mmCIF file of C-alpha atoms in Angstrom:
data_model
loop_
_atom_site.group_PDB
_atom_site.id
_atom_site.type_symbol
_atom_site.label_atom_id
_atom_site.label_comp_id
_atom_site.label_asym_id
_atom_site.label_seq_id
_atom_site.Cartn_x
_atom_site.Cartn_y
_atom_site.Cartn_z
ATOM 1 C CA MET A 300 32.628 -23.385 -27.253
ATOM 2 C CA LEU A 301 35.241 -25.446 -25.540
ATOM 3 C CA VAL A 302 35.916 -24.971 -21.803
ATOM 4 C CA TYR A 303 39.285 -25.663 -20.101
ATOM 5 C CA PRO A 304 40.840 -24.911 -16.655
ATOM 6 C CA SER A 305 42.882 -21.757 -16.469
ATOM 7 C CA GLY A 306 44.325 -19.362 -13.795
ATOM 8 C CA VAL A 307 44.180 -15.665 -12.957
ATOM 9 C CA ASP A 308 47.281 -14.149 -11.574
ATOM 10 C CA VAL A 309 45.534 -12.149 -8.920
ATOM 11 C CA SER A 310 46.017 -12.601 -5.051
ATOM 12 C CA SER A 311 43.321 -14.439 -3.109
ATOM 13 C CA SER A 312 42.952 -11.249 -0.848
ATOM 14 C CA THR A 313 41.752 -9.455 -3.852
ATOM 15 C CA LEU A 314 39.180 -11.999 -4.549
ATOM 16 C CA ARG A 315 38.107 -11.940 -0.979
ATOM 17 C CA PHE A 316 37.809 -8.200 -0.943
ATOM 18 C CA LEU A 317 35.552 -8.100 -4.112
ATOM 19 C CA ALA A 318 33.533 -10.953 -2.944
ATOM 20 C CA LEU A 319 32.916 -9.051 0.332
ATOM 21 C CA GLN A 320 31.794 -5.967 -1.373
ATOM 22 C CA LEU A 321 29.449 -8.015 -3.558
ATOM 23 C CA ARG A 322 27.842 -9.739 -0.513
ATOM 24 C CA ARG A 323 27.297 -6.520 1.257
ATOM 25 C CA HIS A 324 25.659 -5.067 -1.998
ATOM 26 C CA ARG A 325 23.422 -8.081 -2.383
ATOM 27 C CA ARG A 326 22.183 -7.678 1.110
ATOM 28 C CA ALA A 327 21.560 -4.016 0.647
ATOM 29 C CA ILE A 328 19.403 -4.545 -2.390
ATOM 30 C CA GLY A 329 17.788 -7.760 -0.939
ATOM 31 C CA SER A 330 18.905 -10.002 -3.711
ATOM 32 C CA ARG A 331 17.622 -13.429 -2.713
ATOM 33 C CA TRP A 332 19.135 -15.765 -5.458
ATOM 34 C CA ARG A 333 21.704 -15.638 -8.181
ATOM 35 C CA ARG A 334 23.096 -18.122 -10.691
ATOM 36 C CA LEU A 335 26.573 -17.395 -9.196
ATOM 37 C CA SER A 336 27.680 -16.814 -5.567
ATOM 38 C CA ALA A 337 29.400 -13.709 -4.619
ATOM 39 C CA GLY A 338 32.730 -15.466 -4.795
ATOM 40 C CA ARG A 339 32.027 -16.836 -8.304
ATOM 41 C CA GLN A 340 30.823 -13.385 -9.377
ATOM 42 C CA ALA A 341 34.151 -11.972 -8.077
ATOM 43 C CA LEU A 342 36.123 -14.459 -9.849
ATOM 44 C CA LEU A 343 34.316 -13.884 -13.073
ATOM 45 C CA THR A 344 34.821 -10.060 -12.755
ATOM 46 C CA LEU A 345 38.590 -10.596 -12.161
ATOM 47 C CA ALA A 346 38.882 -12.950 -15.039
ATOM 48 C CA HIS A 347 37.427 -10.151 -17.294
ATOM 49 C CA LEU A 348 39.605 -7.420 -15.931
ATOM 50 C CA ARG A 349 42.819 -9.173 -15.524
ATOM 51 C CA MET A 350 42.813 -11.571 -18.473
ATOM 52 C CA GLY A 351 40.629 -9.642 -20.761
ATOM 53 C CA HIS A 352 38.215 -12.632 -21.457
ATOM 54 C CA THR A 353 35.136 -11.761 -23.435
ATOM 55 C CA TYR A 354 31.638 -12.029 -22.060
ATOM 56 C CA ALA A 355 30.949 -15.107 -24.210
ATOM 57 C CA GLN A 356 34.077 -16.761 -23.000
ATOM 58 C CA LEU A 357 33.134 -16.110 -19.271
ATOM 59 C CA ALA A 358 29.655 -17.166 -19.915
ATOM 60 C CA ALA A 359 30.831 -20.535 -21.236
ATOM 61 C CA GLY A 360 33.366 -20.952 -18.425
ATOM 62 C CA PHE A 361 30.986 -20.088 -15.576
ATOM 63 C CA GLY A 362 27.847 -21.803 -17.083
ATOM 64 C CA VAL A 363 25.754 -18.598 -17.399
ATOM 65 C CA GLY A 364 24.329 -16.481 -20.269
ATOM 66 C CA THR A 365 26.227 -13.849 -21.991
ATOM 67 C CA MET A 366 24.071 -11.198 -20.826
ATOM 68 C CA THR A 367 24.111 -12.606 -17.241
ATOM 69 C CA ALA A 368 28.004 -12.514 -17.404
ATOM 70 C CA TYR A 369 27.786 -8.821 -18.687
ATOM 71 C CA ARG A 370 25.478 -7.764 -15.877
ATOM 72 C CA TYR A 371 27.566 -9.456 -13.244
ATOM 73 C CA VAL A 372 30.836 -7.673 -14.506
ATOM 74 C CA ALA A 373 28.955 -4.257 -14.742
ATOM 75 C CA GLU A 374 27.613 -4.617 -11.331
ATOM 76 C CA ALA A 375 31.025 -5.436 -9.758
ATOM 77 C CA VAL A 376 32.754 -2.650 -11.710
ATOM 78 C CA GLU A 377 30.190 -0.163 -10.503
ATOM 79 C CA LEU A 378 30.992 -1.062 -6.836
ATOM 80 C CA LEU A 379 34.626 -0.931 -7.426
ATOM 81 C CA THR A 380 34.420 2.411 -9.220
ATOM 82 C CA ALA A 381 32.704 3.987 -6.260
ATOM 83 C CA LEU A 382 35.584 3.056 -3.982
ATOM 84 C CA ALA A 383 38.299 4.477 -6.182
ATOM 85 C CA PRO A 384 40.157 7.294 -4.506
ATOM 86 C CA GLY A 385 39.751 10.806 -5.810
ATOM 87 C CA LEU A 386 42.625 13.260 -6.751
ATOM 88 C CA THR A 387 42.136 15.234 -3.670
ATOM 89 C CA ASP A 388 42.580 12.208 -1.347
ATOM 90 C CA VAL A 389 45.708 10.999 -3.165
ATOM 91 C CA VAL A 390 47.185 14.327 -3.077
ATOM 92 C CA ARG A 391 46.551 14.800 0.591
ATOM 93 C CA THR A 392 47.891 11.248 1.352
ATOM 94 C CA ALA A 393 51.021 11.838 -0.819
ATOM 95 C CA SER A 394 51.768 15.366 0.632
ATOM 96 C CA ALA A 395 54.364 13.616 3.042
ATOM 97 C CA LYS A 396 56.383 12.241 0.009
ATOM 98 C CA ALA A 397 59.387 14.128 -1.450
ATOM 99 C CA TYR A 398 57.858 14.308 -4.970
ATOM 100 C CA LEU A 399 55.491 12.677 -7.366
ATOM 101 C CA ILE A 400 55.929 11.583 -11.095
ATOM 102 C CA LEU A 401 53.159 12.422 -13.688
ATOM 103 C CA ASP A 402 52.821 10.949 -17.067
ATOM 104 C CA GLY A 403 50.098 10.166 -19.612
ATOM 105 C CA THR A 404 49.536 6.923 -21.471
ATOM 106 C CA LEU A 405 47.334 5.713 -24.117
ATOM 107 C CA LEU A 406 44.779 2.868 -23.681
ATOM 108 C CA PRO A 407 44.306 1.371 -27.114
ATOM 109 C CA ILE A 408 40.582 0.993 -28.260
ATOM 110 C CA ASP A 409 38.775 -0.683 -31.120
ATOM 111 C CA ARG A 410 37.815 2.130 -33.420
ATOM 112 C CA ILE A 411 37.967 2.960 -37.064
ATOM 113 C CA ALA A 412 39.733 5.816 -38.971
ATOM 114 C CA ALA A 413 36.761 7.941 -38.953
ATOM 115 C CA ASP A 414 36.786 8.359 -35.255
ATOM 116 C CA ARG A 415 39.217 11.263 -35.219
ATOM 117 C CA PRO A 416 38.666 12.514 -31.740
ATOM 118 C CA PHE A 417 40.121 9.172 -30.395
ATOM 119 C CA TYR A 418 43.174 9.122 -32.667
ATOM 120 C CA SER A 419 46.483 9.936 -30.978
ATOM 121 C CA GLY A 420 48.935 11.493 -33.386
ATOM 122 C CA LYS A 421 51.773 10.791 -31.148
ATOM 123 C CA HIS A 422 51.017 7.128 -30.794
ATOM 124 C CA LYS A 423 49.575 6.624 -34.378
ATOM 125 C CA ARG A 424 46.592 4.777 -33.049
ATOM 126 C CA HIS A 425 43.020 5.136 -31.587
ATOM 127 C CA GLY A 426 42.830 5.143 -27.767
ATOM 128 C CA MET A 427 41.910 6.986 -24.589
ATOM 129 C CA ASN A 428 44.249 9.184 -22.805
ATOM 130 C CA VAL A 429 44.731 8.710 -19.024
ATOM 131 C CA GLN A 430 47.015 10.473 -16.639
ATOM 132 C CA VAL A 431 49.058 8.402 -14.105
ATOM 133 C CA ILE A 432 50.498 9.607 -10.916
ATOM 134 C CA ALA A 433 53.180 7.594 -9.175
ATOM 135 C CA ASP A 434 55.256 7.843 -6.054
ATOM 136 C CA PRO A 435 59.116 8.185 -5.982
ATOM 137 C CA PHE A 436 59.507 4.342 -6.138
ATOM 138 C CA GLY A 437 57.235 4.030 -9.227
ATOM 139 C CA ARG A 438 54.218 2.718 -7.425
ATOM 140 C CA LEU A 439 50.829 3.522 -8.913
ATOM 141 C CA LEU A 440 48.894 6.038 -6.889
ATOM 142 C CA TRP A 441 46.170 7.386 -9.137
ATOM 143 C CA VAL A 442 44.701 7.305 -12.536
ATOM 144 C CA SER A 443 42.616 9.995 -14.059
ATOM 145 C CA PRO A 444 39.227 9.422 -15.963
ATOM 146 C CA ALA A 445 39.734 8.762 -19.544
ATOM 147 C CA LEU A 446 39.667 11.337 -22.427
ATOM 148 C CA PRO A 447 39.791 10.876 -26.102
ATOM 149 C CA GLY A 448 43.207 9.927 -27.483
ATOM 150 C CA ALA A 449 43.510 13.301 -29.439
ATOM 151 C CA VAL A 450 43.646 15.210 -26.187
ATOM 152 C CA HIS A 451 47.349 16.266 -25.305
ATOM 153 C CA ASP A 452 48.812 15.353 -21.905
ATOM 154 C CA ILE A 453 49.205 19.059 -20.794
ATOM 155 C CA ARG A 454 45.403 19.710 -21.606
ATOM 156 C CA ALA A 455 44.344 16.499 -19.858
ATOM 157 C CA ALA A 456 46.335 17.481 -16.728
ATOM 158 C CA ARG A 457 44.708 20.813 -16.636
ATOM 159 C CA GLU A 458 41.252 19.393 -17.262
ATOM 160 C CA HIS A 459 41.505 16.936 -14.515
ATOM 161 C CA GLY A 460 42.782 19.673 -11.968
ATOM 162 C CA ILE A 461 46.001 17.796 -11.417
ATOM 163 C CA ILE A 462 48.312 20.829 -11.676
ATOM 164 C CA ASP A 463 46.171 23.086 -9.293
ATOM 165 C CA ALA A 464 46.019 20.182 -6.821
ATOM 166 C CA LEU A 465 49.724 19.605 -6.799
ATOM 167 C CA THR A 466 50.420 23.410 -6.544
ATOM 168 C CA GLU A 467 47.990 23.813 -3.778
ATOM 169 C CA ALA A 468 49.656 21.058 -1.904
ATOM 170 C CA ASP A 469 53.117 22.256 -2.771
ATOM 171 C CA ILE A 470 54.260 18.876 -3.961
ATOM 172 C CA PRO A 471 57.124 18.769 -6.511
ATOM 173 C CA CYS A 472 56.244 16.654 -9.631
ATOM 174 C CA TRP A 473 58.488 15.372 -12.243
ATOM 175 C CA ALA A 474 57.037 15.176 -15.839
ATOM 176 C CA ASP A 475 58.367 14.928 -19.402
ATOM 177 C CA LYS A 476 58.502 17.607 -22.155
ATOM 178 C CA GLY A 477 54.969 17.086 -23.109
ATOM 179 C CA TYR A 478 53.889 19.193 -20.124
ATOM 180 C CA ARG A 479 56.008 22.143 -21.199
ATOM 181 C CA GLY A 480 54.443 25.527 -19.922
ATOM 182 C CA VAL A 481 51.982 23.932 -17.480
ATOM 183 C CA GLY A 482 53.454 25.866 -14.539
ATOM 184 C CA GLY A 483 52.826 25.073 -10.934
ATOM 185 C CA THR A 484 55.141 22.669 -9.203
ATOM 186 C CA VAL A 485 55.622 20.575 -12.325
ATOM 187 C CA ARG A 486 59.265 20.156 -13.372
ATOM 188 C CA ILE A 487 60.181 19.273 -16.905
ATOM 189 C CA PRO A 488 63.620 18.614 -18.563
ATOM 190 C CA CYS A 489 65.567 21.599 -20.142
ATOM 191 C CA TRP A 490 64.088 22.383 -23.567
ATOM 192 C CA GLY A 491 66.084 22.113 -26.673
ATOM 193 C CA ARG A 492 68.180 19.795 -28.828
ATOM 194 C CA TRP A 493 70.479 17.634 -26.980
ATOM 195 C CA GLU A 494 73.658 19.091 -28.871
ATOM 196 C CA ALA A 495 72.544 22.625 -28.243
ATOM 197 C CA LEU A 496 72.229 22.176 -24.544
ATOM 198 C CA SER A 497 75.072 23.155 -22.152
ATOM 199 C CA ALA A 498 76.985 20.492 -20.070
ATOM 200 C CA GLY A 499 74.955 21.496 -16.976
ATOM 201 C CA GLN A 500 71.673 21.332 -18.783
ATOM 202 C CA GLN A 501 72.637 17.783 -20.135
ATOM 203 C CA ALA A 502 73.455 16.666 -16.646
ATOM 204 C CA VAL A 503 70.146 17.991 -15.327
ATOM 205 C CA ASN A 504 68.238 16.172 -18.158
ATOM 206 C CA ARG A 505 70.074 12.982 -17.363
ATOM 207 C CA SER A 506 69.080 13.305 -13.757
ATOM 208 C CA HIS A 507 65.491 14.071 -14.617
ATOM 209 C CA ALA A 508 65.212 11.143 -16.979
ATOM 210 C CA LYS A 509 66.427 8.806 -14.197
ATOM 211 C CA ILE A 510 63.776 10.021 -11.788
ATOM 212 C CA ARG A 511 60.910 10.196 -14.329
ATOM 213 C CA ALA A 512 61.682 6.726 -15.747
ATOM 214 C CA LEU A 513 60.098 5.131 -12.790
ATOM 215 C CA VAL A 514 56.684 6.160 -13.801
ATOM 216 C CA GLU A 515 56.910 3.398 -16.508
ATOM 217 C CA ARG A 516 56.575 0.984 -13.628
ATOM 218 C CA ALA A 517 53.261 2.460 -12.609
ATOM 219 C CA VAL A 518 52.011 2.404 -16.341
ATOM 220 C CA ALA A 519 53.152 -1.285 -16.631
ATOM 221 C CA THR A 520 51.256 -2.029 -13.466
ATOM 222 C CA LEU A 521 48.065 -0.606 -14.910
ATOM 223 C CA LYS A 522 48.469 -2.425 -18.190
ATOM 224 C CA SER A 523 49.165 -5.730 -16.439
ATOM 225 C CA TRP A 524 45.374 -5.837 -16.353
ATOM 226 C CA ARG A 525 45.075 -7.077 -19.836
ATOM 227 C CA LEU A 526 41.606 -5.723 -20.485
ATOM 228 C CA LEU A 527 43.305 -2.244 -20.725
ATOM 229 C CA ARG A 528 45.592 -3.305 -23.564
ATOM 230 C CA LYS A 529 42.843 -3.458 -26.069
ATOM 231 C CA LEU A 530 39.420 -2.092 -24.882
ATOM 232 C CA ARG A 531 36.455 -2.990 -27.097
ATOM 233 C CA CYS A 532 33.679 -1.567 -24.958
ATOM 234 C CA SER A 533 31.909 1.766 -25.313
ATOM 235 C CA THR A 534 34.239 4.835 -24.572
ATOM 236 C CA THR A 535 31.675 5.990 -21.982
ATOM 237 C CA ARG A 536 32.519 2.934 -19.943
ATOM 238 C CA ILE A 537 36.331 2.960 -20.040
ATOM 239 C CA THR A 538 36.737 5.298 -17.080
ATOM 240 C CA SER A 539 34.783 2.910 -14.751
ATOM 241 C CA HIS A 540 36.914 0.096 -15.822
ATOM 242 C CA VAL A 541 40.069 2.067 -15.090
ATOM 243 C CA GLN A 542 38.790 3.102 -11.708
ATOM 244 C CA ALA A 543 37.842 -0.463 -10.906
ATOM 245 C CA VAL A 544 41.394 -1.661 -11.745
ATOM 246 C CA LEU A 545 42.970 1.163 -9.656
ATOM 247 C CA THR A 546 40.753 0.101 -6.648
ATOM 248 C CA LEU A 547 41.705 -3.634 -6.870
ATOM 249 C CA HIS A 548 45.335 -2.661 -7.356
ATOM 250 C CA LEU A 549 45.556 -0.375 -4.287
ATOM 251 C CA THR A 550 43.666 -3.135 -2.275
ATOM 252 C CA SER A 551 46.167 -5.675 -3.138
ATOM 253 C CA SER A 552 49.079 -3.381 -2.372
ATOM 254 C CA GLU A 553 47.844 -2.596 1.203
#
């Protein structure tokens, strides 16, 4: 395999943060020698998450075996996942905000037609459903664990306890029509065909759309980590990858 110099569009502070976590972990488990330093392991992990490079590509670029690259990434992802904020923490922190925005998105996965639980009829492809919470400026605050793509947004929001958490904290939340009937403090557009709505209802829906559209910025932020654009790993590991990305994003945003 040919090797060439490349770049990763991630801040140096993010690299230092991950390298620090890896050094602490190595001291805690008494790891005495590794093929790569903590800094190089951090860079390898960022290249995987941000650029979506395969383990074979990483192994060639960093001069290690494919299984070593896999173990290094898995170790770093596990550490980052443990640092990801929970829903309760995010809602408590966001209680001072005027409102939040909720939306679901599909993370495409590599599956065949027989894997029906992962097929999203809405998106016409296989994937995993994750719920995204953004602040009024469209900044990413939280991402839920991943569920099979066939799960509807309203069911996912209920299973993750999002609606109950927002209602208990009394935080207004804007969402699309896919959350119709969810209740609580979630606000959706007026239901019905556009031409059947009154002038007042149309005005409300226009205002609602302008507010809710900012959540697309948070979704774009999540998918700027190219690994999440086409996941080829086991579906049981997708949640940990999403949580690792969330931790890195929040760290770089501080």
